[in-house]
Coordinates of C-alpha atoms and ligand atoms in Angstrom, one line a residue:
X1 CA -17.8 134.9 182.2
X2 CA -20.5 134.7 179.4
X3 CA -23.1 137.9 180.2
X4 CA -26.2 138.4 178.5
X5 CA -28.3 141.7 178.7
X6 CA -32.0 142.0 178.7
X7 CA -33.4 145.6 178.3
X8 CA -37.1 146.9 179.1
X9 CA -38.3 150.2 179.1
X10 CA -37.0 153.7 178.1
X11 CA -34.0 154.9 176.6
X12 CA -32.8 155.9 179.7
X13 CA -32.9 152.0 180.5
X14 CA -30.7 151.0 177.0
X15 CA -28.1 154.0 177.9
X16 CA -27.9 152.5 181.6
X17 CA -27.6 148.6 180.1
X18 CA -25.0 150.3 177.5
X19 CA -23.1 152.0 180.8
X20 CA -23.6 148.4 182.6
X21 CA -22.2 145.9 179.7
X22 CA -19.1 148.6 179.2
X23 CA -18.2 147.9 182.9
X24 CA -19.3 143.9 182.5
X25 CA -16.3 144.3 179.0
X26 CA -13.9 145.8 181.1
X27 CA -14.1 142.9 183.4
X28 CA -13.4 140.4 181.0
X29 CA -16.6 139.2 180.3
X30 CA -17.7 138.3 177.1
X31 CA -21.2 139.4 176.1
X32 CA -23.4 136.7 174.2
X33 CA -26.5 137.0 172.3
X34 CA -28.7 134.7 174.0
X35 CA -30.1 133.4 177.5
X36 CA -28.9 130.2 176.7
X37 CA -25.4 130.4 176.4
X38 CA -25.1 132.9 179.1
X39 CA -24.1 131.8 182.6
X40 CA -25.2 135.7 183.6
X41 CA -28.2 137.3 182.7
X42 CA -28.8 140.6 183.9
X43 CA -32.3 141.8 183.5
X44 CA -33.1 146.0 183.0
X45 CA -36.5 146.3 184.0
X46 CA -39.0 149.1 184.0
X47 CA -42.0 149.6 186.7
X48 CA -43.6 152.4 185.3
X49 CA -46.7 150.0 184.1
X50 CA -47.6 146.6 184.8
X51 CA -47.2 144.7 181.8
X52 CA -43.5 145.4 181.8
X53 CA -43.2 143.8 185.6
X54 CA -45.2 140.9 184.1
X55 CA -43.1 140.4 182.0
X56 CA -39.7 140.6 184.0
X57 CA -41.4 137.7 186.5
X58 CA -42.0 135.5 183.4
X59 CA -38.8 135.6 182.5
X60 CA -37.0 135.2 186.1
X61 CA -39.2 132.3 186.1
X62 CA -37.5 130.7 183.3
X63 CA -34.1 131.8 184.7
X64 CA -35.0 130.3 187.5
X65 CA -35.6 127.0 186.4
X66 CA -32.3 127.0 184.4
X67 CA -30.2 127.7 187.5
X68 CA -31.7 124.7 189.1
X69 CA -29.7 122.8 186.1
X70 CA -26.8 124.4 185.5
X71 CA -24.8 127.0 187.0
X72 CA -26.1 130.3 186.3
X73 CA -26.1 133.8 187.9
X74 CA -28.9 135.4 187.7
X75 CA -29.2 140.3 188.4
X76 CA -31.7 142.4 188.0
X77 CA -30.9 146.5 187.6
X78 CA -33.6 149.1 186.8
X79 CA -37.1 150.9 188.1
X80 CA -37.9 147.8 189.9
X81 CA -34.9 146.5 191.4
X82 CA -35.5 149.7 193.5
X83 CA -38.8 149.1 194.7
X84 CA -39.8 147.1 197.0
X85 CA -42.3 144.7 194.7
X86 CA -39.3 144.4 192.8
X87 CA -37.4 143.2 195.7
X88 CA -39.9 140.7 196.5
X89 CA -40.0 139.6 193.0
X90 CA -35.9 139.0 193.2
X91 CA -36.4 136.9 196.5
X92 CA -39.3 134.5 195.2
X93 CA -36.5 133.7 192.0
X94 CA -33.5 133.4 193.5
X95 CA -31.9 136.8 192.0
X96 CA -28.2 136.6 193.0
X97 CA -27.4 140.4 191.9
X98 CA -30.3 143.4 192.3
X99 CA -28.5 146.7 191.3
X100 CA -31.0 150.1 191.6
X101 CA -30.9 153.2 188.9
X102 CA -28.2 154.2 191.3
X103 CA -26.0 151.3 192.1
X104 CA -24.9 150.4 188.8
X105 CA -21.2 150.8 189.3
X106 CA -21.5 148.5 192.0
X107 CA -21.8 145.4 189.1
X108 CA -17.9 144.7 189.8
X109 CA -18.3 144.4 193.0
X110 CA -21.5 142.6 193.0
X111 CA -19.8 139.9 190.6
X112 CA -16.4 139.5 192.9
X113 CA -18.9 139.6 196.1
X114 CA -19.7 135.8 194.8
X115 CA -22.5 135.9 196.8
X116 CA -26.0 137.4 196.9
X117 CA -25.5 141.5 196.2
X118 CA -27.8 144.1 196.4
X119 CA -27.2 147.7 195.8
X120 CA -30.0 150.3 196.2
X121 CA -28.0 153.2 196.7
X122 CA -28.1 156.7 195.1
X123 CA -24.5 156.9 194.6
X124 CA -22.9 160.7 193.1
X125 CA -19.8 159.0 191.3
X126 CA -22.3 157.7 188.4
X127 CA -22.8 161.4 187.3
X128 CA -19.5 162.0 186.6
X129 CA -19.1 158.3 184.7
X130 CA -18.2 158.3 181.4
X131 CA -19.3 155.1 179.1
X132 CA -17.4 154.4 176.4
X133 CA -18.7 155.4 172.8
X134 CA -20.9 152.4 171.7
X135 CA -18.9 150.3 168.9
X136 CA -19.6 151.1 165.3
X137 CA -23.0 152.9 166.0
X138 CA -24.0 156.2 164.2
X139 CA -26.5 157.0 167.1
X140 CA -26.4 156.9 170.8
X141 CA -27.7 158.4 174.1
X142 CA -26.1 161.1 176.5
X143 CA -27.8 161.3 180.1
X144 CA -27.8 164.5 180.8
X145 CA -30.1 164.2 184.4
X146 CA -31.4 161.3 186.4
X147 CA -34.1 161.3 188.7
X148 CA -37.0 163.5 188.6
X149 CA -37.8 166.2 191.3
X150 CA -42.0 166.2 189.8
X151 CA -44.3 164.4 191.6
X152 CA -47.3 163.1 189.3
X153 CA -49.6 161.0 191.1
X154 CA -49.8 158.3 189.0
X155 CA -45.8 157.7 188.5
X156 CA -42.9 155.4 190.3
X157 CA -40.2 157.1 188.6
X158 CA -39.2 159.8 191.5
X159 CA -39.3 156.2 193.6
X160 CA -37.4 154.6 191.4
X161 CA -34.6 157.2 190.0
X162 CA -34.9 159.5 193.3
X163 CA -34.9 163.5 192.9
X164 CA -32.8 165.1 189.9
X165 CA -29.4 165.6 189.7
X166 CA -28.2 167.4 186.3
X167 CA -24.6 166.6 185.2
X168 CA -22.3 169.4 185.3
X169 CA -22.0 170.7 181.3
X170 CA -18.2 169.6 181.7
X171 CA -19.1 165.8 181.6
X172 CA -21.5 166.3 178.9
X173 CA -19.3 167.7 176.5
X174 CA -16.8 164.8 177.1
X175 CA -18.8 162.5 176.6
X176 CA -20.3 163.9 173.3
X177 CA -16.3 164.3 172.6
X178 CA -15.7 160.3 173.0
X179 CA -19.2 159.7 171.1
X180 CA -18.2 162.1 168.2
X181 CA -14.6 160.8 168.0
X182 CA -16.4 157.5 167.6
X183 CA -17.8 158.8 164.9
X184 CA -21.5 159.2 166.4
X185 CA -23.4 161.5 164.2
X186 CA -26.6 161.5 166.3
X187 CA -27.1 162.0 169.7
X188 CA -29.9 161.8 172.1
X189 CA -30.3 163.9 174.9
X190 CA -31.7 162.3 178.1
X191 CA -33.7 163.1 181.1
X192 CA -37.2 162.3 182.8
X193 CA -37.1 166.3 182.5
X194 CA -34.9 167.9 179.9
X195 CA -36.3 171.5 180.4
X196 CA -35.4 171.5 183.9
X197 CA -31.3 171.1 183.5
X198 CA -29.6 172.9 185.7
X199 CA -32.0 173.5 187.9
X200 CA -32.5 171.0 190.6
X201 CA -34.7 170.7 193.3
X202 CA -36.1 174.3 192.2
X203 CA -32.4 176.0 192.3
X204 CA -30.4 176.9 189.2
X205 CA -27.1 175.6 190.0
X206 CA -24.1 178.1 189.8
X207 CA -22.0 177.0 186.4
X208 CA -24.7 175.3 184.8
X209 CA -26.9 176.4 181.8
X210 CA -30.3 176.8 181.4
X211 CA -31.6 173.7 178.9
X212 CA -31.7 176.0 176.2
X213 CA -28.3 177.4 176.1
X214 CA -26.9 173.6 176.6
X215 CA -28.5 172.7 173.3
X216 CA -26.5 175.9 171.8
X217 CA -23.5 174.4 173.6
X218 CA -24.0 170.6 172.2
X219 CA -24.8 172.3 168.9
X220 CA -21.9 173.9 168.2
X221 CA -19.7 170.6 169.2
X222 CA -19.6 169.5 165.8
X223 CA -22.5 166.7 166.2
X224 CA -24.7 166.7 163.2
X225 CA -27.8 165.7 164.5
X226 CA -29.5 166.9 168.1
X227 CA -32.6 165.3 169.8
X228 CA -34.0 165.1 173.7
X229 CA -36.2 163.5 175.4
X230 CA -38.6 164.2 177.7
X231 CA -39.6 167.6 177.6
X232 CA -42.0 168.4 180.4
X233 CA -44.9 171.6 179.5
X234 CA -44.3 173.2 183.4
X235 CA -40.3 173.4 182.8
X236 CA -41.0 174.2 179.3
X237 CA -39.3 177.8 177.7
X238 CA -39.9 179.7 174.7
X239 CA -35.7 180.2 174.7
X240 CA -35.7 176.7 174.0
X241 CA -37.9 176.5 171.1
X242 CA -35.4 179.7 170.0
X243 CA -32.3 177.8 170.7
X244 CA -33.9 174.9 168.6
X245 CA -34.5 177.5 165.5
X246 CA -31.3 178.9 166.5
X247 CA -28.8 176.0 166.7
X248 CA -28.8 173.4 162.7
X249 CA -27.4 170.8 164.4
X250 CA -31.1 170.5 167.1
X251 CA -33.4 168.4 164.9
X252 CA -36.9 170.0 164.5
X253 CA -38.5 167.1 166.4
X254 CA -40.5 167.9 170.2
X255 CA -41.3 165.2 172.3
X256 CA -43.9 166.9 174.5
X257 CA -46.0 164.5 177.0
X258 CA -49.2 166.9 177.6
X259 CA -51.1 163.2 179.1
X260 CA -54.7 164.4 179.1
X261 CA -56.5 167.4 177.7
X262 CA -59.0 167.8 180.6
X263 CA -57.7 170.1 183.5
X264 CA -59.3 168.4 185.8
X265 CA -57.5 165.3 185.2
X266 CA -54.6 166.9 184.7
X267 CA -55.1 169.0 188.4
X268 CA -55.6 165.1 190.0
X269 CA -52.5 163.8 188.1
X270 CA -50.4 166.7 189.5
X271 CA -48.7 168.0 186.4
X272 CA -48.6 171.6 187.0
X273 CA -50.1 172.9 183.9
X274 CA -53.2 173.5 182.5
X275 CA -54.6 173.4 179.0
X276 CA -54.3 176.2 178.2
X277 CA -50.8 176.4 179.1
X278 CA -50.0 173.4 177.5
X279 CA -51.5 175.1 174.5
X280 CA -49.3 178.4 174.7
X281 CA -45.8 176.2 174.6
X282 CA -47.2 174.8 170.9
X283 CA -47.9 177.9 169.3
X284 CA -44.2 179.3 170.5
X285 CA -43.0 176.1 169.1
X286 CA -44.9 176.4 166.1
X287 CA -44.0 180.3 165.4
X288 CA -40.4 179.4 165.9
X289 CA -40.3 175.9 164.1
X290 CA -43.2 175.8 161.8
X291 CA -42.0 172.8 160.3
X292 CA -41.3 170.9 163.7
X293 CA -42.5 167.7 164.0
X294 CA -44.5 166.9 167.3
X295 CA -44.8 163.9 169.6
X296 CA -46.8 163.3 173.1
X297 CA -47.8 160.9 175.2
X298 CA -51.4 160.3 176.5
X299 CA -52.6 158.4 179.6
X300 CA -56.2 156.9 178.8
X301 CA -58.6 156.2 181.3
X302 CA -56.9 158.0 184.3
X303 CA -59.2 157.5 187.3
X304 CA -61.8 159.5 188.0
X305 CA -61.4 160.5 184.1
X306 CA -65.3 161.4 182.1
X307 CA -66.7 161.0 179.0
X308 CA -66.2 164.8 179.0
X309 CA -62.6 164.7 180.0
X310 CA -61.9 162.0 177.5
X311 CA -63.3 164.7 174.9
X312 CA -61.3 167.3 175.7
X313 CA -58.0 165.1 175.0
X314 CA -59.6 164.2 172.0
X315 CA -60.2 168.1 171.2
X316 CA -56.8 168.7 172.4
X317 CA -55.6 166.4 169.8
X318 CA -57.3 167.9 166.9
X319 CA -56.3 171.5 168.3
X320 CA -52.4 170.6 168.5
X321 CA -52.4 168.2 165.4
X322 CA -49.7 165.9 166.7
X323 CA -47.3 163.9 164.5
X324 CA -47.2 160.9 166.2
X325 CA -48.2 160.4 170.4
X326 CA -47.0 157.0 172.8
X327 CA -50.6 156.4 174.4
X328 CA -51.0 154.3 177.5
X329 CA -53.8 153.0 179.6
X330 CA -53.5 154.2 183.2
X331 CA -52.1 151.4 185.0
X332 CA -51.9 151.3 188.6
X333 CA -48.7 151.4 190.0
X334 CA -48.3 150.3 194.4
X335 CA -46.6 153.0 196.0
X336 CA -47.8 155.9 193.3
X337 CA -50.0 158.6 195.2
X338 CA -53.3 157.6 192.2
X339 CA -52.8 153.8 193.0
X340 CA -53.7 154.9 197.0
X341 CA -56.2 157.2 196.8
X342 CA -58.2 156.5 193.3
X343 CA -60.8 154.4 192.0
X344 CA -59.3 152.7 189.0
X345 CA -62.0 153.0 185.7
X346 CA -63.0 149.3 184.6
X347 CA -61.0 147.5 182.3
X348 CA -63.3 147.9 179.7
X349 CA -63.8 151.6 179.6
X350 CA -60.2 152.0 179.2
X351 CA -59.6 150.1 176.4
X352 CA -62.6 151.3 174.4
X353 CA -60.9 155.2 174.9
X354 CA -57.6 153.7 173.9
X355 CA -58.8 152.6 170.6
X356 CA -60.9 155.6 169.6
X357 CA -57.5 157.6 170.4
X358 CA -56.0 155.5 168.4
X359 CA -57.7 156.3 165.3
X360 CA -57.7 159.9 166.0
X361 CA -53.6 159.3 166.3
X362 CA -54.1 157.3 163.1
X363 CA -55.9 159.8 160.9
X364 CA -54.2 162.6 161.8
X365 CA -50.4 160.9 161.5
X366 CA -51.6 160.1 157.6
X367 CA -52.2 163.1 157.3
X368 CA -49.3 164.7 158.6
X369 CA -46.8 162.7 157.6
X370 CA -48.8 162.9 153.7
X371 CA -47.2 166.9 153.9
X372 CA -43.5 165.3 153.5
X373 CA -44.7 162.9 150.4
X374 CA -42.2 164.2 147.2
X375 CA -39.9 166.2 149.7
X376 CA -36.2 165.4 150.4
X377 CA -35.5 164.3 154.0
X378 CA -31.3 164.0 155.6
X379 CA -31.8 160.5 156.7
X380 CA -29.8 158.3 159.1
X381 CA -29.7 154.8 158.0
X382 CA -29.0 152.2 160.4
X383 CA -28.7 148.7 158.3
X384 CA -30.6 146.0 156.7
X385 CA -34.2 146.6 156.8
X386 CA -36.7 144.0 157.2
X387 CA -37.5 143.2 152.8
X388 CA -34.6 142.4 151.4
X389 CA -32.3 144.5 149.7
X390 CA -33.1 148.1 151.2
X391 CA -31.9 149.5 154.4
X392 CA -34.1 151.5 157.1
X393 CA -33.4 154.6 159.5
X394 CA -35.0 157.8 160.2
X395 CA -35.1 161.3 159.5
X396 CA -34.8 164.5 161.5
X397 CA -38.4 164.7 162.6
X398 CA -37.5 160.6 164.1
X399 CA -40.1 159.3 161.2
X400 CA -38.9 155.6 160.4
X401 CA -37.8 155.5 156.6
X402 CA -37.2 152.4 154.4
X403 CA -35.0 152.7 151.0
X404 CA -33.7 150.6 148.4
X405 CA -30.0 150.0 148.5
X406 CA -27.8 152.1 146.2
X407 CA -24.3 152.8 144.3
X408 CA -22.5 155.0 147.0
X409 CA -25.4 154.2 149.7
X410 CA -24.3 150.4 150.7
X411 CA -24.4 150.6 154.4
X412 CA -25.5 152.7 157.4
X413 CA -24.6 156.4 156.9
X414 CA -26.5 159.7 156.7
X415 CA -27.7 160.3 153.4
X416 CA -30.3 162.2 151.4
X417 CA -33.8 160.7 150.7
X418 CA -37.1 161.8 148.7
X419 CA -40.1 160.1 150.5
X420 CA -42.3 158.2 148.1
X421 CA -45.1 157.0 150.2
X422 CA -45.8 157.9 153.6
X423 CA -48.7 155.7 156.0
X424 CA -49.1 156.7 159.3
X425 CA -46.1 155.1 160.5
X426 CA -43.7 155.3 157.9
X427 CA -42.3 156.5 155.2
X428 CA -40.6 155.0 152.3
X429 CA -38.3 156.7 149.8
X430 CA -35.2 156.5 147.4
X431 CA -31.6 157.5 147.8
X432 CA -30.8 161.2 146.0
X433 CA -27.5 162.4 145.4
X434 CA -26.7 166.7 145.4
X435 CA -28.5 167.2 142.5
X436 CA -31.7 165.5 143.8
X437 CA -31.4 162.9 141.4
X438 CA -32.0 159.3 142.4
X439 CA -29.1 156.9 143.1
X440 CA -28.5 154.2 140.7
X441 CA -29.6 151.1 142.6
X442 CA -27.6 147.9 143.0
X443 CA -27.0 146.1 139.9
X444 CA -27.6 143.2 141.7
X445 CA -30.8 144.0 143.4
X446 CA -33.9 142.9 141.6
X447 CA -36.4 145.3 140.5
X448 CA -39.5 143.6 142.9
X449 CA -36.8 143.8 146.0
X450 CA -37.1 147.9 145.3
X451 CA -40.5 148.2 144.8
X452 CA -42.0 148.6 148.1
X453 CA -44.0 145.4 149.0
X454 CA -45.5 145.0 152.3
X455 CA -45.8 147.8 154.4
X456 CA -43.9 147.6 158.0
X457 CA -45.5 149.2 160.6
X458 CA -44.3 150.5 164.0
X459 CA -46.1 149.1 167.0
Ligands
LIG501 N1 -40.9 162.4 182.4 C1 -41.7 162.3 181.3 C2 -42.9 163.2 181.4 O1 -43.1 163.7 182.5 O2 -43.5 163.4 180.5 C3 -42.2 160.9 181.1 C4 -41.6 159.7 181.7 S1 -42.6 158.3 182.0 C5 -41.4 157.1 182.4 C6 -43.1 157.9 180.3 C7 -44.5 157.9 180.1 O3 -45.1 156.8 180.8 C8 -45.3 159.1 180.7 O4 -45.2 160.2 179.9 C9 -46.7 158.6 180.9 O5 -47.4 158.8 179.7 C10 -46.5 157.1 181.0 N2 -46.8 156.6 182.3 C11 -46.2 156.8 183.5 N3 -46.8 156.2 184.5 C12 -47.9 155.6 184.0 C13 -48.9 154.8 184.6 N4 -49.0 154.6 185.9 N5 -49.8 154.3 183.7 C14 -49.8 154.5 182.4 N6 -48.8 155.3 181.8 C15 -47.9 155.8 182.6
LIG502 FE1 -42.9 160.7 186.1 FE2 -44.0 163.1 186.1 FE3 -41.4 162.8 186.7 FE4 -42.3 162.4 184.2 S1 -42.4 164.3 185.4 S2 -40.9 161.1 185.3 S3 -44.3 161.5 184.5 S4 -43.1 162.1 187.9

């Protein structure tokens, strides 16, 4: 079998179509880079907006017509193979295989079932999985939790990924074993809900530790690089901005979704914090990491949301100063709590607040990624960038770098780097050795392909 995967969505959704091809290998199959040469194509979707469920139907739609002219099997895993518009969806184009968050070590029995599978069930033997390591990558993602036990009006994931489970600490460290003997050097920690590990449904488990004292755990496993993702502001504690200081491995990078800076849209979205709450966590994280690097994300145009609420995100923004923030319009999602019992905002109004975010997010991005301009950053390159003849990664605070190619600095690797030039989206810099001095470059790599040409932003 010929299997091509399709990801959308989170990194929770590319460690899932990681777990999902490992199983698919150890079947046999062999895993191709493109629709065409497939003859199964397994789609990871995400629900949480609509665009991405857009785009899934386009593309069943071209599946579909394929299968009508050669033989061709056609799954769909993810957020909204568990819903029941994703189900729909799967029936109008002919899906042979539909595998929920929970299902997905069903895919060998799906594919021996020859006929149409569906899987929907919550099943406990995926917490205790193991993948194996990803092949000859530097970086990769641990699942520390699925499902979310929060209940925010205007989100499908507790539909889709059902209430949290943490994995037992045991399975954690094995798997950051197998990634570290496969010579990971960063790892991502993942859950809809980091800070409340260990604690589900309300309980702390008996054997598990708190979020912050798994961080000192992971740190002191030999990993060189720590991040998470997502941090919620109600499960956040000061211990973990302390275990963060604490522990040289955790990278000084805090994802932390605040959504709206308005308490009264933040009382009608559910998220059990206020403002000024909100606020409190910053200043512990900025007393105990002053040089951390901060990230949220922002929901424009939530309904019911004012002028005056609008402002006070805006306000928010300049009072926090945020690195860099993921900023949606609210998009009604069926079966969500907002999409039955609120007025959405016109079209209109949403975008407008979406772009003067966006130059708020602009301005102050410049500016806070012009403080790292001349400094010397540990940076994890990945491979060929995009202009010839240099090679891109990121650093510790996650900001996307770009350097020339050097003697000693070929290939993907974690190496030192002095930043340049910094926009709001990236920085740019040249290889150092101990001494701070720069790397020799290539001999064979002309001087226009290192100066720094045109500019690559992240969208
Ligand atoms: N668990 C994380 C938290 O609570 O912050 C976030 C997980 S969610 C999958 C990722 C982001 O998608 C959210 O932080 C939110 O900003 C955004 N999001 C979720 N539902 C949305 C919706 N209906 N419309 C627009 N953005 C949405
Ligand atoms: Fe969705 Fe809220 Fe859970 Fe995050 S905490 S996954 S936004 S319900």
């Amino acid at each position: 079998m010929k299997a091509h995967i399709i990801t959308y969505g989170c990194q929770m959704n590319e460690y899932d179509s990681h777990l999902v091809q490992s199983q698919l290998v150890s079947l046999g199959a062999d895993m191709v880079d493109s629709i065409d040469e497939a003859d199964f194509v397994l789609l990871n979707t995400c629900a949480v907006r609509g665009k991405p469920v857009d785009k899934v139907r386009s593309v069943l739609g071209q599946l579909r017509k394929e299968k009508a002219v050669r033989p061709l099997v056609i799954g769909m895993m993810g957020c909204l193979a568990q819903l029941e518009e994703g189900q729909q969806i799967a029936r109008k184009f002919e899906v042979d295989v539909l595998l929920g968050p929970g299902s997905l070590l069903d895919i060998g029995a799906a594919l021996e079932s020859n006929q149409r599978f569906w899987g929907l069930h919550f099943k406990d033997e995926l917490h205790d999985h193991i993948p194996p390591p990803p092949v000859g990558k530097l970086q990769a993602h641990l699942t520390i939790m699925r499902g979310c036990d929060h209940h925010c009006t205007y989100c499908i994931v507790p539909t889709t990924r059902g209430p949290q489970v943490s994995r037992h600490p045991d399975q954690i460290l094995r798997e950051l074993e197998s990634l570290l003997g496969a010579g990971v050097r960063e790892v991502t920690l993942l859950g809809q809900n980091v800070n409340a590990y260990g604690f589900d449904a309300g309980a702390r488990l008996a054997g598990y530790p708190s979020f912050a004292d798994l961080l000192r755990l992971v740190g002191g496993s030999g990993i060189e690089r720590i991040k998470f993702t997502t941090s919620h502001p109600m499960n956040f504690t000061e211990d973990v901005a302390v275990a963060m200081a604490e522990t040289p491995a955790v990278c000084d990078f805090v994802h932390l979704p605040v959504q709206s800076g308005s308490d009264r849209v933040l009382r009608r979205m559910a998220r059990e914090y206020d403002r000024e709450k909100y606020l409190t966590h910053i200043g512990q994280i900025k007393t105990h990491l002053p040089d951390a690097v901060l990230a949220t994300d922002i929901i424009v145009g939530f309904p019911g949301e004012t002028e005056e609420d609008f402002q006070d995100t805006l306000s928010l923004y300049d009072e926090v100063g945020f690195d860099s923030a993921y900023m949606f319009i609210y998009s009604p999602r069926p079966g969500t709590p907002s999409y039955k019992h609120f007025q959405d905002l016109p079209r209109e109004v949403k975008t407008e607040r979406l772009q003067r975010l966006i130059v708020k997010q602009k301005e102050w991005s410049a500016r806070r990624n012009a403080r790292f301009q001349g400094s010397i950053q540990e940076v994890l390159l990945r491979g060929d960038a995009y202009s010839a003849g240099h090679l891109e990664g990121h650093t510790r605070g996650n900001h996307p770098i770009v350097v020339p190619r050097a003697i000693g600095a070929e290939g993907a690797g974690l190496y030192r780097a002095r930043v340049t030039a910094t926009t709001p989206h990236m920085f740019y810099g040249e290889l150092v050795g101990a001494d701070n001095q720069a790397l020799p470059l290539l001999p064979n790599l002309a001087p226009e392909a290192a100066a720094l040409s045109s500019p690559l932003m992240m969208v």
